[in-house]
Coordinates of C-alpha atoms in Angstrom, one line a residue:
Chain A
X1 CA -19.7 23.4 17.6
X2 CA -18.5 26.3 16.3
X3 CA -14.9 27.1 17.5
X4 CA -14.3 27.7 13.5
X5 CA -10.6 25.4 14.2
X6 CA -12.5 22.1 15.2
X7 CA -14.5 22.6 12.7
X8 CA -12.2 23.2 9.8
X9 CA -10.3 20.3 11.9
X10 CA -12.8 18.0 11.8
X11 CA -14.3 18.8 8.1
X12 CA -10.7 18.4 6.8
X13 CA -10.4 14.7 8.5
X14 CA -13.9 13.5 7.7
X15 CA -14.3 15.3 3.9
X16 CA -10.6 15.3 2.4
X17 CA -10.7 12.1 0.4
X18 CA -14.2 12.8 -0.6
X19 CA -13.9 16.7 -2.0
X20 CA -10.4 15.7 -3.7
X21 CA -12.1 12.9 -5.6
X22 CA -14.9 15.1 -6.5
X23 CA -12.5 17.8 -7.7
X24 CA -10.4 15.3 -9.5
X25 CA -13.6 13.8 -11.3
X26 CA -14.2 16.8 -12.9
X27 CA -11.3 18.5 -13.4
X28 CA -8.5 15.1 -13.9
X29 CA -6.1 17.3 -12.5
X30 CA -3.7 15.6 -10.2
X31 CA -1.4 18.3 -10.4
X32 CA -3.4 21.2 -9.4
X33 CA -5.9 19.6 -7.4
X34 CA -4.3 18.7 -4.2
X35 CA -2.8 22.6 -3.5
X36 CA -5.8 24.1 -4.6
X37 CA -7.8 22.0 -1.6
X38 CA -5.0 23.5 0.4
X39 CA -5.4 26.6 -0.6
X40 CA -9.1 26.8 0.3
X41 CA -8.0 25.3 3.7
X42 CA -5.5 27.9 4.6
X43 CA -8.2 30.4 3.1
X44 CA -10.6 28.6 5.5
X45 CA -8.3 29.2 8.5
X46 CA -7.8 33.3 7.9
X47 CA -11.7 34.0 6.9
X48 CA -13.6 31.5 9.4
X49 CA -12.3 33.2 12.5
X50 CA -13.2 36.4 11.1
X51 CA -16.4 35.6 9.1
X52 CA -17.8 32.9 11.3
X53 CA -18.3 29.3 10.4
X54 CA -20.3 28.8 7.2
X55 CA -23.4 26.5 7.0
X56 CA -21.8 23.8 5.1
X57 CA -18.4 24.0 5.7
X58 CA -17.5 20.9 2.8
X59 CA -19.0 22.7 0.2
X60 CA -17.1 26.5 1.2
X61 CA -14.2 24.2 0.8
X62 CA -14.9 22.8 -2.2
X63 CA -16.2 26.0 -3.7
X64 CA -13.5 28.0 -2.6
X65 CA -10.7 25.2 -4.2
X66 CA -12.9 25.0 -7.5
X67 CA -12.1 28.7 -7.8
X68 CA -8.4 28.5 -7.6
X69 CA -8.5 25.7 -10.1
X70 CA -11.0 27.3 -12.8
X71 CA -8.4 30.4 -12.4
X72 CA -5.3 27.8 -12.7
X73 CA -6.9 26.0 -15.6
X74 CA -7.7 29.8 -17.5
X75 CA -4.1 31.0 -17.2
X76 CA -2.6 27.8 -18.8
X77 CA -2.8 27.1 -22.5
X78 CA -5.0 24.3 -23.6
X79 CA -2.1 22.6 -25.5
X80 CA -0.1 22.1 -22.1
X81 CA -3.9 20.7 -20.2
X82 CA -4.4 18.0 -22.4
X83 CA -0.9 15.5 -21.8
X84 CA -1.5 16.2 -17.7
X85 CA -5.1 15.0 -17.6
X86 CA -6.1 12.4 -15.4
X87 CA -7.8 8.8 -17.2
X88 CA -11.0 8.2 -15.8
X89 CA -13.5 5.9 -17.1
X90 CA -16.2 6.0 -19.7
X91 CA -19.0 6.3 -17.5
X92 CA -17.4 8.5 -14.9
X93 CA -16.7 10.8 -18.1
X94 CA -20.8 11.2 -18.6
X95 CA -21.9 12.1 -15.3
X96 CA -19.1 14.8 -15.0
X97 CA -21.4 17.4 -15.5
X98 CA -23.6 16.2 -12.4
X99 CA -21.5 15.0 -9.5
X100 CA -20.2 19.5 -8.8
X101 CA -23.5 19.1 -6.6
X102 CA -22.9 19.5 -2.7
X103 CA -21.0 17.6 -1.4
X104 CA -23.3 15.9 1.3
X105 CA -24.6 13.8 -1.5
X106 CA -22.1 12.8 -3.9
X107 CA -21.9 9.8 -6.2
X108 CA -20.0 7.7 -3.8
X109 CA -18.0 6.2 -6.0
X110 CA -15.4 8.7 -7.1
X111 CA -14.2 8.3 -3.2
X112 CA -13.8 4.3 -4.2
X113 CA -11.8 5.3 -7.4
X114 CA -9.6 7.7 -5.5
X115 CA -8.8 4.9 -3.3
X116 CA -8.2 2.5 -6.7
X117 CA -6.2 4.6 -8.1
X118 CA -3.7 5.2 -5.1
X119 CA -3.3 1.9 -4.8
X120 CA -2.8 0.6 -7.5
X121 CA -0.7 -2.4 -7.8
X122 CA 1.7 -0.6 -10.9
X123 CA 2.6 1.7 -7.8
X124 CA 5.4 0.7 -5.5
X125 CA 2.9 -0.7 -2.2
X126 CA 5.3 2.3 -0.4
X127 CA 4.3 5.0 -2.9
X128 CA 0.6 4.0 -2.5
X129 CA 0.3 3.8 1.3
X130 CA 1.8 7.8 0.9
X131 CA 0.0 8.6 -2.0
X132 CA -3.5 7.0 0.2
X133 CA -2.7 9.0 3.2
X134 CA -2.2 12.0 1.6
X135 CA -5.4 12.1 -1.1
X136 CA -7.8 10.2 1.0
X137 CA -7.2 10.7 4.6
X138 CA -5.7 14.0 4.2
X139 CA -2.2 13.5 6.1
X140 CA 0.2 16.5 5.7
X141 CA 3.2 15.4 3.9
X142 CA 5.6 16.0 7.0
X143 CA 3.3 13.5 9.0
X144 CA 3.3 11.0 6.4
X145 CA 7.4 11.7 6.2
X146 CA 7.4 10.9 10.3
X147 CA 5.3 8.0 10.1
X148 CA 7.7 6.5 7.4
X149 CA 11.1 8.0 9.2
X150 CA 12.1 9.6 6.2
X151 CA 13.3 13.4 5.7
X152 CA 10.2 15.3 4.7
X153 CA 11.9 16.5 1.3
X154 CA 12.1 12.3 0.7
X155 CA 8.8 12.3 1.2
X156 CA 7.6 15.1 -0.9
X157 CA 9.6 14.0 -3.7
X158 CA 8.2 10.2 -3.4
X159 CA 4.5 11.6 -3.3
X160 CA 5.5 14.1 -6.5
X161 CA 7.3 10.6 -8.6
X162 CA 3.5 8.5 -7.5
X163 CA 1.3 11.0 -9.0
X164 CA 3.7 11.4 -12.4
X165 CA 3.9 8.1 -12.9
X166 CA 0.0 7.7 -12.4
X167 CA -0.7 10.4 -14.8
X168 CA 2.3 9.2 -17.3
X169 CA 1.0 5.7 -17.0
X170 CA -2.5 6.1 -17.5
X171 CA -3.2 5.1 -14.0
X172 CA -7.2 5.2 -13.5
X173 CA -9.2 7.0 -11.4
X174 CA -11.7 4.7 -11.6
X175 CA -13.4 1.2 -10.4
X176 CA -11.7 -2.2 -12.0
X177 CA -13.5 -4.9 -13.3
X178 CA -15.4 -7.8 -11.4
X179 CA -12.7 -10.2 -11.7
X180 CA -9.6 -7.6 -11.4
X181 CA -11.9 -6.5 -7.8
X182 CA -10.5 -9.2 -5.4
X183 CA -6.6 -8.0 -6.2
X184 CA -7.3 -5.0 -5.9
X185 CA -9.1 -4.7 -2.9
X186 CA -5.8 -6.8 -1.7
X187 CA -3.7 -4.6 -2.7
X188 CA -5.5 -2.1 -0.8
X189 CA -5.5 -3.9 2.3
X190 CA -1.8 -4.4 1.9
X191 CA -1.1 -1.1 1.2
X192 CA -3.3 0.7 4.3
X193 CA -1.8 -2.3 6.5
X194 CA 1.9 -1.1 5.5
X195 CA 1.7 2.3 6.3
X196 CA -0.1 0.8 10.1
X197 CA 3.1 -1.4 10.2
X198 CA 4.9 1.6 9.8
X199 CA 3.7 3.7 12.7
X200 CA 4.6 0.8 14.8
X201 CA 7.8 -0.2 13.3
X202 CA 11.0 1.2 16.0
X203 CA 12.5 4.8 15.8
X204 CA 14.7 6.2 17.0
X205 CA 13.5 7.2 20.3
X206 CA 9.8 6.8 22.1
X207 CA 7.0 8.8 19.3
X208 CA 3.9 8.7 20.8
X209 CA 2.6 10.5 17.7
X210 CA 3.4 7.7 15.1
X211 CA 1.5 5.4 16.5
X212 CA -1.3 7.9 16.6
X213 CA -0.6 8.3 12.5
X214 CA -1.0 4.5 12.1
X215 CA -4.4 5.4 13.0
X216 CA -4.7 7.7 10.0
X217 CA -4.3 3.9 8.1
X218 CA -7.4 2.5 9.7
X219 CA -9.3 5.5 8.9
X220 CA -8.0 4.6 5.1
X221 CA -9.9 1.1 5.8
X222 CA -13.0 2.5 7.0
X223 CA -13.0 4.6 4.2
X224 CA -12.8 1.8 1.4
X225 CA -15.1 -0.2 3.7
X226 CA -17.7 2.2 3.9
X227 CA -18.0 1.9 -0.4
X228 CA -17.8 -2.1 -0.1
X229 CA -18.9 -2.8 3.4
X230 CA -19.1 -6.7 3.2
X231 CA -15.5 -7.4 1.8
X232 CA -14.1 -10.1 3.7
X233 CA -10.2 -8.9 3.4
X234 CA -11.0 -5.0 4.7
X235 CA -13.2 -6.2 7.7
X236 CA -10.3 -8.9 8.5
X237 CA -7.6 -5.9 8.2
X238 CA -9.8 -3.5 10.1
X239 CA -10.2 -5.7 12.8
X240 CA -6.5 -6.7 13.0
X241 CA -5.6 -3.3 12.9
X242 CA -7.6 -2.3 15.7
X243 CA -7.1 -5.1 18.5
X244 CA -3.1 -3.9 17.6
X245 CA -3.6 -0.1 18.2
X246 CA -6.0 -0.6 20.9
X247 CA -3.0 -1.3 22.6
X248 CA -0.9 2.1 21.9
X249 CA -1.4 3.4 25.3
X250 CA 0.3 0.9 27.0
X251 CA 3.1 0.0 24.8
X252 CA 5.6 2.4 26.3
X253 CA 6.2 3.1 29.9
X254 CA 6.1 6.6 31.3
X255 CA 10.4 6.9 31.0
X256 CA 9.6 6.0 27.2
X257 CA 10.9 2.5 27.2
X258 CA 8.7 -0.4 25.0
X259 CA 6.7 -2.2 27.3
X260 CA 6.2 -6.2 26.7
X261 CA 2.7 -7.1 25.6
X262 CA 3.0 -9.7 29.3
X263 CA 3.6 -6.5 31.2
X264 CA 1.6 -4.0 29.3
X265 CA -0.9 -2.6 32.1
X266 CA -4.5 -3.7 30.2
X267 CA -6.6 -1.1 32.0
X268 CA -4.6 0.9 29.4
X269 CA -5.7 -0.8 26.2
X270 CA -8.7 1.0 24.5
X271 CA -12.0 -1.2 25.0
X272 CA -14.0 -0.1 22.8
X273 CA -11.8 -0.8 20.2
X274 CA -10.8 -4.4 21.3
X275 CA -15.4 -4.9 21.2
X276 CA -15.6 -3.0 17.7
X277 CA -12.9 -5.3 16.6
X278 CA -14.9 -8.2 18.0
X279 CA -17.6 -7.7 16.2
X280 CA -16.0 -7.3 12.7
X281 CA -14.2 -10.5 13.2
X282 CA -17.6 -11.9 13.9
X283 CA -18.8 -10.8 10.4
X284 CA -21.1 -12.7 8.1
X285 CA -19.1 -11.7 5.2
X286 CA -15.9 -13.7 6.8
X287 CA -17.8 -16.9 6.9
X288 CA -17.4 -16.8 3.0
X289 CA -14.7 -18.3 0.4
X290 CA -11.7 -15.5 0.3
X291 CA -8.7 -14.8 -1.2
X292 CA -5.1 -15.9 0.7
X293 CA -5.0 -12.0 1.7
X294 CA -8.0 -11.9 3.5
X295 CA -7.2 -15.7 5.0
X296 CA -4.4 -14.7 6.7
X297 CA -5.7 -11.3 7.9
X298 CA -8.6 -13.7 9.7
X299 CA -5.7 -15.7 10.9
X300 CA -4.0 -12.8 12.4
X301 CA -6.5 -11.1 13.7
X302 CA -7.4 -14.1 15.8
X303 CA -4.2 -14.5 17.3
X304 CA -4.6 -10.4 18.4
X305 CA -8.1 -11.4 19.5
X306 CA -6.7 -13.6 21.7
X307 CA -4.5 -11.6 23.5
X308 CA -6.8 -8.8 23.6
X309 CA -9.8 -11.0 25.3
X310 CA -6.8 -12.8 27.7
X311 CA -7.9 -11.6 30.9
X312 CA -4.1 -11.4 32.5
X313 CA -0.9 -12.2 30.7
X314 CA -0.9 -15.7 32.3
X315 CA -4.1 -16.9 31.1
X316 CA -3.5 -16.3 27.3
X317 CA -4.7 -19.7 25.5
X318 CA -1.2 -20.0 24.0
X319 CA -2.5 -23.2 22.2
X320 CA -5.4 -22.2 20.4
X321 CA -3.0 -18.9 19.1
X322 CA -0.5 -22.3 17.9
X323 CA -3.1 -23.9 15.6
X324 CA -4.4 -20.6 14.6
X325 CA -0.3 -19.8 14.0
X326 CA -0.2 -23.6 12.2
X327 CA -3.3 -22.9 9.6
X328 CA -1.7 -19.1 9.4
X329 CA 1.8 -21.2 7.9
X330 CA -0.4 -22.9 5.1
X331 CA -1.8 -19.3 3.8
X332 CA 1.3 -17.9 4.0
X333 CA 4.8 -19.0 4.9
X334 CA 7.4 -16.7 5.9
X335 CA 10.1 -17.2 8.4
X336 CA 8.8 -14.3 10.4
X337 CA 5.5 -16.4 10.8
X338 CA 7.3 -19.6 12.3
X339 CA 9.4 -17.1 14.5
X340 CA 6.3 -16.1 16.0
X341 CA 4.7 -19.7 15.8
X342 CA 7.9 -21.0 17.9
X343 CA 7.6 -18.3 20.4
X344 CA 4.1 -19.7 20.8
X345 CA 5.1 -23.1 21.2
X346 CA 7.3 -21.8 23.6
X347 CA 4.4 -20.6 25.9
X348 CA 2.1 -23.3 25.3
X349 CA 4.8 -26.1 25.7
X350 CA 7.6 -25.0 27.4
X351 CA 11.0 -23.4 26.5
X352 CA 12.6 -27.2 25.2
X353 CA 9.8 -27.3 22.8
X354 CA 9.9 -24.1 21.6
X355 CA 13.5 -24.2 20.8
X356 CA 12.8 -27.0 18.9
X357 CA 10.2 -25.3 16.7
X358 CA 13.2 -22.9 16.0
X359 CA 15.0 -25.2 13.9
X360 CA 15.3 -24.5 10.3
X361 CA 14.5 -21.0 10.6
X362 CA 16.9 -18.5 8.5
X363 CA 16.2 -14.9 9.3
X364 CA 19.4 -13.5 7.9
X365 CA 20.7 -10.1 8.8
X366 CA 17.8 -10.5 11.5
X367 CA 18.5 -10.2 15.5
X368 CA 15.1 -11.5 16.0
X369 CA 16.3 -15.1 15.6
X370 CA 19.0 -15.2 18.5
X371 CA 17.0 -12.6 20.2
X372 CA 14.4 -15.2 20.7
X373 CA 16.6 -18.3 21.0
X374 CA 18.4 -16.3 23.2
X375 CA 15.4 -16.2 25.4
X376 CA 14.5 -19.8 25.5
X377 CA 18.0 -20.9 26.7
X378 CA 17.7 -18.7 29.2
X379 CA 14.2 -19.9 30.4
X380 CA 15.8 -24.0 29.4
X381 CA 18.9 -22.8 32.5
X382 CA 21.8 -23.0 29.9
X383 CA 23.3 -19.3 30.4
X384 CA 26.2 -19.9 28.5
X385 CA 24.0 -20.9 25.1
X386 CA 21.8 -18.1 26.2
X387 CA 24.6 -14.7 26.6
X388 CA 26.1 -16.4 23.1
X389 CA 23.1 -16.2 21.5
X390 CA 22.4 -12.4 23.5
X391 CA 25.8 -11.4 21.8
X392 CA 24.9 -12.4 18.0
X393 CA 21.2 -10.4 18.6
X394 CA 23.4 -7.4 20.0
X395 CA 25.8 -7.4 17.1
X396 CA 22.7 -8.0 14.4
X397 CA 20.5 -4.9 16.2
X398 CA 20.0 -1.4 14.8
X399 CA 17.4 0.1 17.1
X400 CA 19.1 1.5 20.1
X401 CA 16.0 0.9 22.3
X402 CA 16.0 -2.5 21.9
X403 CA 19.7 -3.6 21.7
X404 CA 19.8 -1.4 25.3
X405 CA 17.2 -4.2 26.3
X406 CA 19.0 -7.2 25.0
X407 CA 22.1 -6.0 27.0
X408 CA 20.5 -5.4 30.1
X409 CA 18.5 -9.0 29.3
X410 CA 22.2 -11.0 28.5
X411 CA 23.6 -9.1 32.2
X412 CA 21.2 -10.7 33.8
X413 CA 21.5 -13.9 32.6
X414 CA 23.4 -16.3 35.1
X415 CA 25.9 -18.7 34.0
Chain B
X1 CA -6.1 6.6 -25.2
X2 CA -3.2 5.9 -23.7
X3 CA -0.1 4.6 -26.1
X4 CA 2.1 2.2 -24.4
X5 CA 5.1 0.2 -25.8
X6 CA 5.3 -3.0 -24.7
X7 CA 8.5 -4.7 -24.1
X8 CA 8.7 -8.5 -24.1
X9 CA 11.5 -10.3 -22.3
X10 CA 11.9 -13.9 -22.6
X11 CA 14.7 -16.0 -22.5
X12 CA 16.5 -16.7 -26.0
X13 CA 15.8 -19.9 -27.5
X14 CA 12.6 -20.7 -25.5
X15 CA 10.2 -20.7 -28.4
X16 CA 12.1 -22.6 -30.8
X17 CA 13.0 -25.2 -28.4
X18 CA 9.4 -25.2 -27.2
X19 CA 7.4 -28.3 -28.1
X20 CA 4.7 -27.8 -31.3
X21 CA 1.8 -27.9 -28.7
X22 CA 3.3 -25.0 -26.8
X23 CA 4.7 -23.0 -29.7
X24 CA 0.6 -23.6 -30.7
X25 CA -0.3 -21.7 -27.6
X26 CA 2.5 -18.9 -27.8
X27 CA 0.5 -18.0 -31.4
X28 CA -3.1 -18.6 -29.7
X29 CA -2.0 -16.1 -27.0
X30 CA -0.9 -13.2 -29.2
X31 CA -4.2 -13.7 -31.5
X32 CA -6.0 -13.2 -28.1
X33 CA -4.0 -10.4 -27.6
X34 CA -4.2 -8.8 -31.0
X35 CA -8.4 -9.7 -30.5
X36 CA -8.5 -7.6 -27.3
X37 CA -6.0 -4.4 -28.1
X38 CA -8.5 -4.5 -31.7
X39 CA -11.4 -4.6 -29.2
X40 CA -10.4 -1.6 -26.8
X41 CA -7.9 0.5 -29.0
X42 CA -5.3 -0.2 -31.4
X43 CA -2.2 -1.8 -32.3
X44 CA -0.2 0.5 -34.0
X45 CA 2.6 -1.9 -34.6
X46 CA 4.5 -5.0 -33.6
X47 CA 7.5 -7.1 -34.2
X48 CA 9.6 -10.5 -33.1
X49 CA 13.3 -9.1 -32.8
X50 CA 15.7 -11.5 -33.6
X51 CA 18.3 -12.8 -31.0
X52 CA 20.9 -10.7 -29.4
X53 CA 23.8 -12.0 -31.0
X54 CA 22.7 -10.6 -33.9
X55 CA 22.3 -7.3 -32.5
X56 CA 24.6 -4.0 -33.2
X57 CA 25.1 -1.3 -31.0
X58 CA 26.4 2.0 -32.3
X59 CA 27.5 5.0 -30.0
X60 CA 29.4 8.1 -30.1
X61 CA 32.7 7.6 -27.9
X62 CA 34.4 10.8 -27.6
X63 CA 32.7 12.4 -30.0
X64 CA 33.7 9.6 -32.3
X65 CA 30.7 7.2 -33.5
X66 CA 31.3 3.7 -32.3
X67 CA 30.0 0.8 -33.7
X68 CA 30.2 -2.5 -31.8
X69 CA 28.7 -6.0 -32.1
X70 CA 25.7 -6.7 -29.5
X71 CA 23.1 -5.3 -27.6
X72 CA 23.6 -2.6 -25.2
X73 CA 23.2 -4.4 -22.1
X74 CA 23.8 -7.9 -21.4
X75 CA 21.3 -9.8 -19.8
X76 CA 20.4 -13.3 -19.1
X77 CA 16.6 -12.2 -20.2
X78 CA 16.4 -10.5 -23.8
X79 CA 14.3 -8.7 -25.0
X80 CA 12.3 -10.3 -28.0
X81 CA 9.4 -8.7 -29.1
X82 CA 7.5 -5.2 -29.2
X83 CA 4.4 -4.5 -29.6
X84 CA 3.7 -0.4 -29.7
X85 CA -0.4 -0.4 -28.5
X86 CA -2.9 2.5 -27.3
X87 CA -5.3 1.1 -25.2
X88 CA -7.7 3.2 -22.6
X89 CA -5.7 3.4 -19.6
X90 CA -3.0 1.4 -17.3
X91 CA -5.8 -1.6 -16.4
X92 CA -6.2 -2.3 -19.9
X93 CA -2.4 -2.8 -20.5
X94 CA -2.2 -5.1 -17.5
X95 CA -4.8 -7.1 -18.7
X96 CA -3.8 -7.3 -22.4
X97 CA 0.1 -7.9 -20.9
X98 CA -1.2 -10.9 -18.9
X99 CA -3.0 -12.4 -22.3
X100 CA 0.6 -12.7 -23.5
X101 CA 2.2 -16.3 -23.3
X102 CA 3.3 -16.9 -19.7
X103 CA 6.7 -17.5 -20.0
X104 CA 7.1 -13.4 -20.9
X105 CA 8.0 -10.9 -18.9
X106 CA 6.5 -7.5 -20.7
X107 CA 7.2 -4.1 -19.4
X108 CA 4.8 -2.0 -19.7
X109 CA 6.2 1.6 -21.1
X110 CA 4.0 4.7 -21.2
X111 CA 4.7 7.1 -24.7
X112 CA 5.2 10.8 -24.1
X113 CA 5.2 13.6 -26.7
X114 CA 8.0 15.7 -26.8
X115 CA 7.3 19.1 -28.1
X116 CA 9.8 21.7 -29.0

C-alpha cells in the first residue's frame, strides 16, 4: 500500500482518537490540539505525494502536529496557558514525560480517557456524541453536521460550546473511579448509540451517506471496547448496532424510497456483520449481573437478532421477539417500547390483538400511533376506522417520505 | 484545583418542617461533605441563606438605582445555601454534590478569573 491518500486515509481513521489523546496528555490543550492534528494532516496531503510515504506514518503525524503546537505554545504568554489547561489526573500527570514515545505502543489508556471525557455525563448526551465523533473517530465537522441535519456552522459552534465548557468545568481527561465505571460506560453507550440513531433517523430526501456515518458510531464502540473488552453494555450496543446497519444496503430501493424491513431484499443485508454480531451477543461477559443500560441493549439486540437470522419475512418468530419485547417493558418502559411490542402482538396474534395491545398508549405530537393503528384496522377490514386513523398520522407527519407513503397506504384502503 | 460554587436549591420550608430524624441526616450529610471537600481540596466558604421573602433586589432602572423587595427571580425552587469549594476536577464535584442531602438540587458552577 502505498498510494500516499489510502494511506493518510486509512492512518487518519484507525490513529485519530489515539494521536489526539496522546497530544492532549501532554500538552492539556483542547484548544490547540485538534487544528494542529489538522494541520499535520493537510501537511501530510501536500508532502506525501511528493516525498513518498513515510515508514510510520502515525508518528510523521504526530511529530509534525507536536511542532505546530510547541510553536503555538512559545508565541503565547504563560499567564494566558495556565486558565485553558486541560485537568487530567494525578497519575496521568507523572508519566507525561514518557507516553511522547511512538505511537505504536502507547499507554492505552489516554485513548480510554479521551473517550471519558467526551462523554461525560455533565455534557449534553448531543454535545458528547459530536464532541466523540470528532476527537476519537476523527469525523470532519461537516459530516458530523450531516449526520445530525444541522447547518455545519450549528455544528461547529456546538463542538466549540462542548470543549469550553469541559475545560471551564474541569471536565477530566481521565479514567473515573470503580464505582462511578458502570455510569459511565452507560453513558458512553448512550451517547455512541445516539449519534447511530441519528444516521438512521428520516431526512429530508434518500442519504445513502448518513447511514454510512452511523458507522463512524460503531467504530466509537469498538474503540472503548478495545480498552475494556468484557463490558457487558458495549458488547450488547455493538451487537445491536451492527444487526441494524447490516441492513443499510437494503433499506432504500433503487428510486430512493424506504424499503420495509418484510420487503427488504436479505441477499442485501451484510453477513458478516449479522455473524460478528452473533457472536458478541453470545459473550461470556453478557451472562453476568448488569446495569438496566446494558439489560435493555441485550433485549434489543435480541429482537434484531431475530430478524436478522429470520430466514424470509414470513418465518420471523414474532412470539419469541413479544416476550423478549415483554422483559424489554420491565428494564425500561417507554411508550415507544409498547408501540413496537403491539406491532409485535400484531404479527404473532393477529391484527384484533394487536389493536388491543394499543390501548393506553399516548404518543403525543407522534404519527407513529395512528400510523400503526391505522394499519391494523386495515388488516382487521374496517376501512373507515382505518383512512381516519391514516388522516390523523398524515396531519401529525413531518417527513415528506413517509407522509407520501401513508397517503398512498390510506388510497388504497377500501371502504 | 478547580473552584466551583455550589448552588443549593431546595424547596423553602423543607428543613424546618422536616422531622428531627431527617433534619439529623441533613447535618450528617454536609459533615460528610465538609469531610470529603477537606479530604481532596478545600472549602473556601459556605453559608445557609435565609428564605426569599426576606430577600432584596436592587437594580439600576434607567440609570436610576432601584431597590425592590424579593429575589430576582421567582421560582417554586429557592435557592438556600452555597458552598464556594476547589476540588480537583468536575468528577470530584459530582461526587461531593451527590453527598449533599437528597432532597437538593445543587448546581454545579465553575469560577473564572477575570483579568483586566
Amino acid at each position: 500500500m502505498t498510494d500516499p491518500a489510502g494511506v493518510l486515509d486509512a492512518t487518519v481513521r484507525e490513529q485519530w482518537g489515539r494521536l489526539t489523546s496522546l497530544l492532549l496528555g501532554h500538552y492539556r490543550r483542547l484548544d490547540l490540539v485538534e487544528d494542529a492534528l489538522g494541520d499535520a494532516v493537510e501537511a501530510a496531503a501536500r508532502h506525501w505525494p511528493a516525498r513518498g510515504v513515510p515508514d510510520n506514518p502515525a508518528a510523521w503525524l504526530l511529530t509534525t502536529a507536536r511542532r505546530r503546537l510547541v510553536d503555538q505554545l512559545r508565541a503565547e504568554s504563560m499567564a494566558r496557558r495556565k486558565g485553558v489547561l486541560l485537568v487530567t489526573d494525578a497519575e496521568r500527570r507523572q508519566e507525561s514525560g514518557r507516553v511522547m514515545a511512538d505511537p505504536g505502543g502507547v499507554v492505552d489508556d489516554d485513548l480510554l480517557r479521551l473517550v471519558m471525557m467526551c462523554a461525560h455525563p455533565a455534557l449534553s448526551r448531543e454535545a458528547a456524541s459530536a464532541l466523540a465523533l470528532r476527537l476519537v473517530v476523527g469525523v470532519s465537522t461537516h459530516d458530523i453536521a450531516r449526520l445530525f441535519l444541522v447547518p455545519e456552522t450549528t455544528m461547529a459552534a456546538r463542538l466549540t460550546r462542548a470543549k469550553k465548557k469541559v475545560v471551564t468545568a474541569g471536565i477530566p481527561f481521565a479514567v473515573p473511579s470503580v464505582e462511578d465505571l458502570p455510569d459511565r460506560l452507560d453513558a458512553v453507550a448512550q451517547t455512541a448509540y445516539l449519534a447511530f440513531t441519528a444516521g438512521y433517523a428520516p431526512g429530508s430526501g434518500p442519504d445513502l451517506l448518513r447511514a454510512e456515518l452511523a458507522g463512524s458510531a460503531i467504530s466509537l464502540v469498538r474503540v472503548t471496547l478495545a480498552q475494556r473488552p468484557d463490558e457487558p453494555v458495549l458488547l450488547a450496543l455493538l451487537a445491536l448496532m451492527l444487526f441494524q446497519h447490516s441492513r443499510r444496503d437494503a433499506r432504500l430501493s433503487e428510486a430512493g424510497e424506504l424499503v420495509l424491513l418484510a420487503d427488504q431484499d436479505r441477499t442485501r443485508w451484510h453477513h458478516d456483520e449479522i455473524a460478528e454480531a452473533r457472536s458478541q451477543l453470545d459473550h461470556s461477559s453478557l451472562l453476568r449481573p448488569m446495569t438496566a443500560t446494558a439489560a435493555g441493549y441485550v433485549l434489543q439486540a435480541r429482537i434484531a437478532a431475530e430478524h436478522a437470522l429470520a430466514p424470509s419475512a414470513a418465518e420471523t418468530a414474532w412470539p419469541r421477539i413479544v416476550a423478549s419485547y415483554d422483559l424489554l417493558l420491565q428494564v425500561t418502559s417507554s411508550p415507544a417500547t409498547r408501540l413496537a411490542r403491539a406491532v409485535a402482538v400484531s404479527e404473532a396474534e393477529g391484527a384484533e390483538a394487536g389493536l388491543a395491545a394499543l390501548e393506553g398508549i399516548s404518543l403525543p405530537g407522534s404519527h407513529r400511533l395512528p400510523a400503526v393503528r391505522a394499519e391494523l384496522l386495515t388488516r382487521s377490514g374496517d376501512g373507515d376506522g382505518a383512512r381516519s386513523a391514516y388522516d390523523e398520522a398524515i396531519a401529525l407527519c413531518r417527513n415528506d417520505a413517509e407522509r407520501a407513503y401513508l397517503v398512498g397506504r390510506r388510497d388504497r384502503t377500501a371502504g | 484545583m478547580k473552584r466551583y460554587v455550589f448552588l443549593i436549591a431546595y424547596e423553602p420550608g423543607g428543613f424546618e418542617q422536616a422531622a428531627a430524624e431527617v433534619q439529623q441526616s441533613y447535618f450528617t450529610a454536609h459533615e460528610a461533605f465538609s469531610t470529603y471537600v477537606a479530604e481532596h481540596g478545600n472549602e473556601l466558604s459556605s453559608a445557609a441563606l435565609a428564605d426569599t421573602d426576606t430577600a432584596t433586589t436592587v437594580r439600576h432602572l434607567d440609570g436610576a438605582k432601584s431597590v425592590t423587595d424579593g429575589p430576582f427571580v421567582e421560582t417554586v425552587e429557592m435557592i438556600g445555601g452555597y458552598y464556594d469549594v476547589e476540588l480537583p476536577d468536575m468528577d470530584h464535584a459530582i461526587a461531593a454534590a451527590a453527598i449533599l442531602p437528597p432532597a437538593y438540587a445543587v448546581e454545579i458552577r465553575p469560577t473564572i478569573t477575570i483579568t483586566a
